[in-house]
Tab-separated table of C-alpha atoms and ligand atoms in Angstrom:
chain	number	residue	atom	x	y	z
R	23	MET	CA	83.085	94.365	93.410
R	24	ARG	CA	85.546	92.901	95.880
R	25	GLU	CA	84.197	90.769	98.692
R	26	THR	CA	84.647	93.482	101.332
R	27	GLU	CA	82.881	95.985	99.054
R	28	GLN	CA	79.964	93.609	98.599
R	29	LYS	CA	79.806	93.112	102.366
R	30	ALA	CA	79.675	96.866	102.954
R	31	ALA	CA	76.941	97.285	100.321
R	32	CYS	CA	74.987	94.434	101.836
R	33	ALA	CA	75.341	95.891	105.364
R	34	TYR	CA	74.110	99.240	104.025
R	35	ARG	CA	70.993	97.645	102.540
R	36	GLU	CA	70.241	95.732	105.740
R	37	GLN	CA	70.806	98.676	108.074
R	38	PHE	CA	69.446	101.592	106.111
R	39	GLY	CA	67.226	100.048	103.424
R	40	GLY	CA	67.740	100.940	99.769
R	41	GLU	CA	70.900	100.950	97.695
R	42	PRO	CA	74.051	102.843	98.659
R	43	GLU	CA	74.905	105.666	96.296
R	44	LEU	CA	78.469	104.452	96.032
R	45	VAL	CA	81.009	102.112	97.536
R	46	ALA	CA	84.704	102.760	98.085
R	47	SER	CA	87.483	100.744	99.675
R	48	ALA	CA	91.039	101.337	100.818
R	49	PRO	CA	93.860	99.009	101.878
R	50	GLY	CA	96.007	98.583	104.959
R	51	ARG	CA	99.766	98.760	104.481
R	52	ILE	CA	103.100	97.373	105.489
R	53	ASN	CA	106.217	99.492	105.373
R	54	LEU	CA	109.188	97.916	103.592
R	55	ILE	CA	111.716	100.360	104.999
R	56	GLY	CA	111.843	103.933	106.328
R	57	GLU	CA	110.471	103.766	109.870
R	58	HIS	CA	109.881	106.779	112.116
R	59	THR	CA	111.215	108.981	109.341
R	60	ASP	CA	107.928	110.433	108.076
R	61	TYR	CA	107.425	112.918	110.926
R	62	ASN	CA	111.086	113.919	110.563
R	63	GLY	CA	110.541	115.055	106.976
R	64	GLY	CA	112.305	111.959	105.621
R	65	PHE	CA	111.680	109.037	103.261
R	66	VAL	CA	109.403	106.007	103.537
R	67	LEU	CA	108.718	103.014	101.295
R	68	PRO	CA	105.393	101.381	102.168
R	69	CYS	CA	103.202	99.157	100.034
R	70	ALA	CA	99.475	98.533	100.247
R	71	ILE	CA	98.340	95.027	101.220
R	72	ASP	CA	95.521	92.974	99.762
R	73	ARG	CA	93.340	93.573	102.824
R	74	ARG	CA	90.859	96.428	102.681
R	75	ILE	CA	88.152	98.357	104.485
R	76	ALA	CA	85.121	99.145	102.355
R	77	VAL	CA	82.432	101.727	102.923
R	78	ALA	CA	79.016	102.039	101.320
R	79	VAL	CA	77.564	105.549	101.574
R	80	GLY	CA	74.386	107.465	100.875
R	81	LYS	CA	73.064	110.953	101.602
R	82	GLY	CA	70.988	111.715	104.696
R	83	GLY	CA	70.514	109.855	107.954
R	84	GLY	CA	73.593	110.606	110.000
R	85	LYS	CA	74.482	107.034	111.021
R	86	LEU	CA	77.704	105.021	110.908
R	87	TYR	CA	77.459	101.226	110.992
R	88	SER	CA	80.290	98.684	111.209
R	89	ALA	CA	79.513	95.139	110.071
R	90	ASP	CA	82.674	93.909	111.813
R	91	PHE	CA	81.683	95.263	115.225
R	92	ASP	CA	77.948	95.103	114.505
R	93	GLU	CA	77.641	98.591	115.998
R	94	THR	CA	75.800	101.735	114.981
R	95	HIS	CA	76.977	105.203	116.013
R	96	GLU	CA	75.574	108.635	115.266
R	97	VAL	CA	77.802	110.684	112.979
R	98	GLY	CA	77.667	113.303	115.814
R	99	GLU	CA	80.107	113.510	118.721
R	100	LYS	CA	83.516	111.936	119.278
R	101	ASP	CA	83.228	108.812	121.459
R	102	ASP	CA	86.644	107.098	121.329
R	103	SER	CA	85.380	104.294	119.113
R	104	TRP	CA	86.174	103.266	115.517
R	105	ALA	CA	83.510	105.796	114.456
R	106	ASP	CA	85.906	108.638	115.324
R	107	TYR	CA	87.880	107.910	112.139
R	108	PRO	CA	85.030	108.558	109.675
R	109	ARG	CA	83.787	111.391	111.911
R	110	GLY	CA	87.249	112.891	111.932
R	111	VAL	CA	87.457	112.729	108.132
R	112	ALA	CA	84.091	114.474	107.729
R	113	TRP	CA	85.268	117.087	110.249
R	114	ALA	CA	88.608	117.639	108.464
R	115	MET	CA	86.847	118.003	105.113
R	116	GLY	CA	84.505	120.564	106.639
R	117	GLU	CA	87.442	122.467	108.132
R	118	ALA	CA	89.027	122.580	104.673
R	119	GLY	CA	85.877	124.169	103.275
R	120	TYR	CA	84.214	121.096	101.752
R	121	GLU	CA	80.704	121.168	103.042
R	122	ILE	CA	79.680	117.688	104.130
R	123	GLU	CA	75.907	117.296	104.369
R	124	PRO	CA	74.374	114.537	106.494
R	125	PHE	CA	75.317	111.064	105.252
R	126	ARG	CA	75.078	107.438	106.327
R	127	ALA	CA	77.799	104.874	105.912
R	128	ALA	CA	78.246	101.136	106.413
R	129	PHE	CA	81.742	99.665	106.814
R	130	ALA	CA	83.115	96.154	106.374
R	131	GLY	CA	86.709	95.057	106.126
R	132	ASP	CA	89.374	92.416	106.521
R	133	VAL	CA	92.390	94.473	107.614
R	134	PRO	CA	93.552	92.949	110.934
R	135	LEU	CA	92.757	95.516	113.646
R	136	GLY	CA	95.221	96.898	116.171
R	137	SER	CA	98.137	95.051	114.547
R	138	GLY	CA	99.970	97.987	113.041
R	139	LEU	CA	98.694	97.311	109.510
R	140	SER	CA	96.971	100.704	109.400
R	141	SER	CA	93.349	99.716	109.601
R	142	SER	CA	92.757	103.279	110.824
R	143	ALA	CA	94.300	104.824	107.700
R	144	ALA	CA	92.250	102.396	105.582
R	145	ILE	CA	88.973	103.499	107.162
R	146	GLU	CA	89.973	107.162	106.830
R	147	ALA	CA	91.035	106.803	103.192
R	148	ALA	CA	87.911	104.868	102.196
R	149	THR	CA	85.715	107.461	103.929
R	150	ALA	CA	87.513	110.422	102.370
R	151	LEU	CA	87.324	108.997	98.857
R	152	ALA	CA	83.658	108.056	99.306
R	153	LEU	CA	82.574	111.420	100.771
R	154	GLY	CA	84.488	113.377	98.142
R	155	ALA	CA	82.689	111.451	95.395
R	156	LEU	CA	79.295	111.475	97.155
R	157	PHE	CA	79.272	115.263	97.458
R	158	GLY	CA	80.948	115.890	94.121
R	159	PHE	CA	84.226	117.424	95.343
R	160	ASP	CA	87.204	117.107	93.084
R	161	ILE	CA	89.978	116.496	95.616
R	162	GLY	CA	93.300	114.989	94.541
R	163	ARG	CA	94.675	111.893	96.268
R	164	LYS	CA	97.484	113.724	98.021
R	165	ASP	CA	95.103	116.315	99.390
R	166	LEU	CA	92.762	113.564	100.573
R	167	ALA	CA	95.705	111.948	102.379
R	168	VAL	CA	96.550	115.232	104.094
R	169	LEU	CA	92.895	115.604	105.174
R	170	CYS	CA	92.978	112.063	106.583
R	171	GLN	CA	96.152	112.848	108.503
R	172	ARG	CA	94.506	115.969	109.860
R	173	ALA	CA	91.581	113.803	111.045
R	174	GLU	CA	93.991	111.461	112.820
R	175	ASN	CA	96.115	114.250	114.351
R	176	ASP	CA	93.539	116.817	115.321
R	177	TYR	CA	90.322	114.840	115.750
R	178	VAL	CA	91.356	111.365	116.900
R	179	GLY	CA	94.381	112.834	118.687
R	180	VAL	CA	97.266	110.665	117.448
R	181	ALA	CA	100.305	112.605	116.242
R	182	SER	CA	101.071	110.177	113.379
R	183	GLY	CA	102.972	111.135	110.236
R	184	ILE	CA	101.709	111.033	106.661
R	185	MET	CA	102.938	107.562	105.632
R	186	ASP	CA	99.880	105.407	106.286
R	187	GLN	CA	97.366	107.728	104.645
R	188	TYR	CA	99.638	108.217	101.636
R	189	ALA	CA	100.098	104.458	101.279
R	190	SER	CA	96.388	103.760	101.510
R	191	LEU	CA	95.450	106.410	98.937
R	192	LEU	CA	98.371	106.403	96.506
R	193	CYS	CA	99.849	102.895	96.274
R	194	GLU	CA	99.547	100.924	93.061
R	195	ALA	CA	99.268	97.155	92.642
R	196	GLY	CA	102.632	95.437	92.212
R	197	ALA	CA	104.543	98.420	93.524
R	198	ALA	CA	105.838	100.125	96.629
R	199	LEU	CA	105.501	103.890	97.110
R	200	LEU	CA	108.518	106.106	97.740
R	201	VAL	CA	107.357	109.176	99.640
R	202	ASP	CA	109.430	112.242	100.375
R	203	CYS	CA	107.582	113.281	103.506
R	204	ARG	CA	108.848	116.849	103.309
R	205	SER	CA	107.850	117.760	99.763
R	206	LEU	CA	105.022	115.176	99.844
R	207	GLU	CA	106.144	114.004	96.405
R	208	ALA	CA	105.533	110.295	95.853
R	209	ARG	CA	106.306	107.794	93.128
R	210	SER	CA	105.609	104.116	92.547
R	211	VAL	CA	108.580	101.758	92.644
R	212	PRO	CA	107.936	98.374	90.989
R	213	LEU	CA	108.162	95.521	93.473
R	214	ASP	CA	108.203	92.295	91.532
R	215	LEU	CA	108.629	89.756	94.293
R	216	ALA	CA	107.111	86.899	92.290
R	217	SER	CA	109.815	87.043	89.569
R	218	ALA	CA	112.410	86.761	92.302
R	219	ASN	CA	110.460	83.805	93.822
R	220	LEU	CA	110.038	85.744	97.036
R	221	ALA	CA	107.025	85.965	99.320
R	222	LEU	CA	106.240	88.846	101.638
R	223	VAL	CA	105.522	87.122	104.940
R	224	VAL	CA	104.028	89.112	107.788
R	225	CYS	CA	104.130	87.982	111.410
R	226	ASP	CA	101.515	89.492	113.686
R	227	THR	CA	102.990	89.116	117.170
R	228	ARG	CA	99.526	89.731	118.643
R	229	VAL	CA	100.980	92.245	121.030
R	230	GLU	CA	98.324	94.876	120.580
R	231	ARG	CA	99.241	98.467	120.414
R	232	GLY	CA	97.430	101.737	120.127
R	233	LEU	CA	99.686	104.631	119.203
R	234	ALA	CA	98.011	106.954	121.675
R	235	ASP	CA	99.267	104.966	124.667
R	236	THR	CA	102.741	103.977	123.493
R	237	GLY	CA	105.992	105.876	123.355
R	238	TYR	CA	105.174	107.147	119.866
R	239	ASN	CA	104.504	110.761	120.833
R	240	ASP	CA	107.495	110.631	123.149
R	241	ARG	CA	109.779	109.538	120.259
R	242	ARG	CA	108.455	112.385	118.160
R	243	ALA	CA	109.153	114.917	120.890
R	244	THR	CA	112.740	113.649	121.327
R	245	CYS	CA	113.339	114.019	117.578
R	246	GLU	CA	112.069	117.589	117.725
R	247	ARG	CA	114.379	118.347	120.627
R	248	ALA	CA	117.333	116.852	118.740
R	249	ALA	CA	116.552	118.971	115.670
R	250	GLN	CA	116.284	122.056	117.840
R	251	ALA	CA	119.629	121.327	119.492
R	252	LEU	CA	121.186	121.095	116.020
R	253	GLY	CA	119.507	124.295	114.887
R	254	ILE	CA	117.732	122.587	111.988
R	255	GLU	CA	114.090	122.411	111.099
R	256	GLU	CA	113.784	118.619	110.986
R	257	LEU	CA	116.121	115.635	111.409
R	258	ARG	CA	115.841	115.152	107.653
R	259	ASP	CA	118.489	117.898	107.466
R	260	ALA	CA	120.929	116.211	109.844
R	261	ASN	CA	123.989	114.270	108.670
R	262	GLU	CA	126.418	111.923	110.393
R	263	GLU	CA	128.765	114.778	111.329
R	264	ASP	CA	125.968	116.542	113.198
R	265	LEU	CA	125.466	113.509	115.396
R	266	HIS	CA	128.707	114.291	117.253
R	267	ARG	CA	126.941	117.290	118.713
R	268	LEU	CA	124.248	115.188	120.363
R	269	SER	CA	124.299	112.779	123.280
R	270	GLY	CA	122.108	110.314	125.132
R	271	GLU	CA	118.604	109.629	123.952
R	272	GLU	CA	118.656	112.453	121.422
R	273	LEU	CA	121.795	111.021	119.829
R	274	ARG	CA	120.338	107.519	119.585
R	275	ARG	CA	117.023	108.642	118.112
R	276	ALA	CA	118.694	110.993	115.624
R	277	ARG	CA	121.242	108.336	114.618
R	278	HIS	CA	118.372	106.040	113.702
R	279	VAL	CA	116.631	108.704	111.630
R	280	VAL	CA	119.781	109.744	109.760
R	281	SER	CA	120.816	106.165	108.969
R	282	GLU	CA	117.268	105.079	108.111
R	283	ASN	CA	116.797	107.859	105.563
R	284	ALA	CA	120.035	106.775	103.896
R	285	ARG	CA	118.855	103.160	103.889
R	286	VAL	CA	115.612	104.054	102.107
R	287	LEU	CA	117.514	105.782	99.314
R	288	GLU	CA	119.875	102.811	99.029
R	289	ALA	CA	116.916	100.453	99.042
R	290	ILE	CA	115.445	102.221	96.010
R	291	GLU	CA	118.688	101.618	94.112
R	292	THR	CA	118.749	97.931	95.011
R	293	LEU	CA	115.153	97.524	93.822
R	294	GLY	CA	116.136	99.129	90.517
R	295	ASN	CA	118.689	96.315	90.115
R	296	SER	CA	116.324	93.658	91.519
R	297	ASP	CA	119.027	93.046	94.122
R	298	PHE	CA	116.921	91.577	96.902
R	299	ASP	CA	119.963	90.286	98.776
R	300	GLU	CA	121.154	93.822	99.346
R	301	PHE	CA	117.602	95.018	99.957
R	302	GLY	CA	117.313	92.326	102.637
R	303	ARG	CA	120.534	93.434	104.306
R	304	LEU	CA	119.127	96.937	104.545
R	305	MET	CA	115.993	95.520	106.177
R	306	PHE	CA	118.066	93.720	108.826
R	307	ALA	CA	120.070	96.899	109.438
R	308	SER	CA	116.860	98.892	109.776
R	309	HIS	CA	115.582	96.448	112.373
R	310	ALA	CA	118.808	96.602	114.387
R	311	SER	CA	118.648	100.394	114.380
R	312	LEU	CA	114.997	100.403	115.487
R	313	ARG	CA	115.858	97.916	118.231
R	314	ASP	CA	119.063	99.495	119.557
R	315	ASP	CA	118.807	103.200	118.763
R	316	TYR	CA	115.109	103.930	118.445
R	317	GLU	CA	114.165	101.328	121.067
R	318	VAL	CA	110.748	100.456	119.685
R	319	SER	CA	111.177	96.707	119.173
R	320	THR	CA	109.894	93.950	121.452
R	321	HIS	CA	111.191	90.470	122.301
R	322	GLU	CA	108.534	89.020	120.013
R	323	LEU	CA	109.548	91.155	117.019
R	324	ASP	CA	113.238	90.390	117.643
R	325	THR	CA	112.491	86.671	117.891
R	326	PHE	CA	110.745	86.684	114.522
R	327	VAL	CA	113.588	88.611	112.872
R	328	GLU	CA	116.331	86.416	114.396
R	329	THR	CA	114.592	83.107	113.793
R	330	SER	CA	113.600	83.912	110.235
R	331	LYS	CA	117.188	85.056	109.576
R	332	GLN	CA	118.504	81.688	110.761
R	333	HIS	CA	116.151	80.062	108.252
R	334	GLY	CA	117.460	81.913	105.248
R	335	VAL	CA	115.106	84.865	104.657
R	336	ARG	CA	116.584	87.676	102.548
R	337	GLY	CA	115.633	90.338	105.052
R	338	ALA	CA	113.311	90.941	107.988
R	339	ARG	CA	112.345	93.828	110.217
R	340	LEU	CA	109.562	95.208	112.344
R	341	THR	CA	107.086	97.251	110.319
R	342	GLY	CA	105.062	100.267	111.420
R	343	ALA	CA	105.577	102.009	114.726
R	344	GLY	CA	106.827	98.971	116.682
R	345	PHE	CA	105.927	98.467	120.378
R	346	GLY	CA	104.249	95.209	119.271
R	347	GLY	CA	102.301	94.733	116.067
R	348	CYS	CA	103.858	93.153	113.003
R	349	ALA	CA	107.190	92.231	111.471
R	350	ILE	CA	107.832	91.382	107.815
R	351	ALA	CA	110.266	89.114	105.991
R	352	LEU	CA	111.217	88.524	102.375
R	353	VAL	CA	111.166	84.750	102.160
R	354	PRO	CA	112.161	82.457	99.263
R	355	GLU	CA	108.810	80.966	98.224
R	356	ALA	CA	109.934	77.385	98.820
R	357	GLN	CA	110.843	78.225	102.432
R	358	THR	CA	107.730	79.951	103.720
R	359	ASP	CA	106.467	76.873	105.591
R	360	GLU	CA	109.819	76.200	107.160
R	361	VAL	CA	110.155	79.830	108.281
R	362	THR	CA	106.681	80.199	109.749
R	363	LYS	CA	106.905	76.838	111.548
R	364	ALA	CA	110.295	77.695	113.033
R	365	CYS	CA	109.036	81.102	114.189
R	366	ALA	CA	105.856	79.625	115.682
R	367	GLN	CA	108.004	77.144	117.576
R	368	ALA	CA	110.374	79.836	118.825
R	369	PHE	CA	107.357	81.830	120.064
R	370	ALA	CA	105.950	78.761	121.845
R	371	GLU	CA	109.302	78.047	123.506
R	372	ALA	CA	109.490	81.635	124.722
R	373	THR	CA	105.868	81.366	125.952
R	374	PHE	CA	104.806	84.307	123.759
R	375	GLN	CA	101.283	84.516	122.350
R	376	GLU	CA	100.785	82.329	119.299
R	377	PRO	CA	101.670	84.514	116.291
R	378	VAL	CA	99.563	84.799	113.139
R	379	PHE	CA	101.233	84.727	109.724
R	380	TYR	CA	100.013	86.327	106.525
R	381	GLU	CA	101.339	86.447	103.000
R	382	PHE	CA	100.436	89.688	101.285
R	383	VAL	CA	100.918	90.909	97.743
R	384	PRO	CA	101.496	94.612	96.965
R	385	ALA	CA	97.977	95.800	96.196
R	386	ALA	CA	96.134	98.809	94.785
R	387	GLY	CA	95.359	101.898	96.840
R	388	ALA	CA	91.889	103.290	97.553
R	389	GLU	CA	89.304	102.885	94.802
R	390	LEU	CA	85.675	103.596	94.097
R	391	ALA	CA	83.986	100.256	93.406
R	392	GLU	CA	82.249	99.576	90.115
R	393	GLN	CA	78.527	99.554	90.862
R	394	PRO	CA	76.676	96.517	89.520
R	395	SER	CA	74.350	97.768	86.769
Y	418	GLA	C1	102.853	104.730	112.503
Y	418	GLA	C2	102.468	106.133	112.052
Y	418	GLA	C3	103.261	106.519	110.797
Y	418	GLA	C4	104.760	106.307	111.005
Y	418	GLA	C5	105.041	104.922	111.581
Y	418	GLA	C6	106.482	104.720	111.948
Y	418	GLA	O1	102.454	103.800	111.544
Y	418	GLA	O2	101.099	106.198	111.778
Y	418	GLA	O3	102.987	107.859	110.450
Y	418	GLA	O4	105.303	107.302	111.815
Y	418	GLA	O5	104.250	104.655	112.726
Y	418	GLA	O6	107.275	104.714	110.800
């Protein structure tokens, strides 16, 4: 078992007595490229990170415990805490006709919280996989992801797209995941950074964000208005010509979506040729578009992207929804120290919060843990 899985099992024993019936875990994610495209029916290219949330479950009891918060909640009513994610998953499974009997669950994890690395999708995915197995339902990964999204949209109340739940449930180690968010088809795309001597460096700007209180829903609504004005179902169907028929905010948001979808498809080609220089250029272009047209960047995210660019990274961009959270860079391995030091210094000079840096490797999606025999 992984460390987080052992921690969850241990928390279960301490809180509830006895052994958990099973343990599952699911990762957070970064998104390489394809931002704010998922809810427009477009393309995304996330990869899972080697940080996970684990859950140990058993039948009966009706309690949810988090080792990280050292808090116990009843499975019962929504209370605007972390417990709403597992509650929401149980609710969504019930709505879909999977009868969830009383259960107890203990969680432990090491996905940074509130940083835009999808700790919420990780807790949902781990819960969904665990409950499906605990109650003997044979639910495919894609369907589990859709149930998790339903939990987030209709129970927690955040109108997020499908990307994070798909990444957490379907990613494979050493690969990114190309998702067509309209057909919900997905395929692994090998991401061999080590052979190219590149590291995936993540900068957490420590500007906390919760999607519910940012401009996320507002961006979504503008995209819907733009699609309506063009007489199409989703901005996925728009092309550059169509943009001439839009103006103002709708034009800027749509221009980002149209160009970003094209960049994802180009990015896939560059990965096929292991052309990380070109891949990096697409990342910089994505960031500029998110900054200027989609207007979801922050001074902190821009500072990381600009400073890391001056220090020779292949590409850098904000990752996730923006409005704070994290940015990523593809950094030649020998330069990671130089880049992180320069960025930390630039943050200090600008009197921003001290950033936190991580190096992640593309990791496996949700898994049931092997039980010790
Ligand atoms: C958040 C949402 C995703 C996606 C991104 C932006 O992470 O949860 O569905 O919309 O923002 O790409």
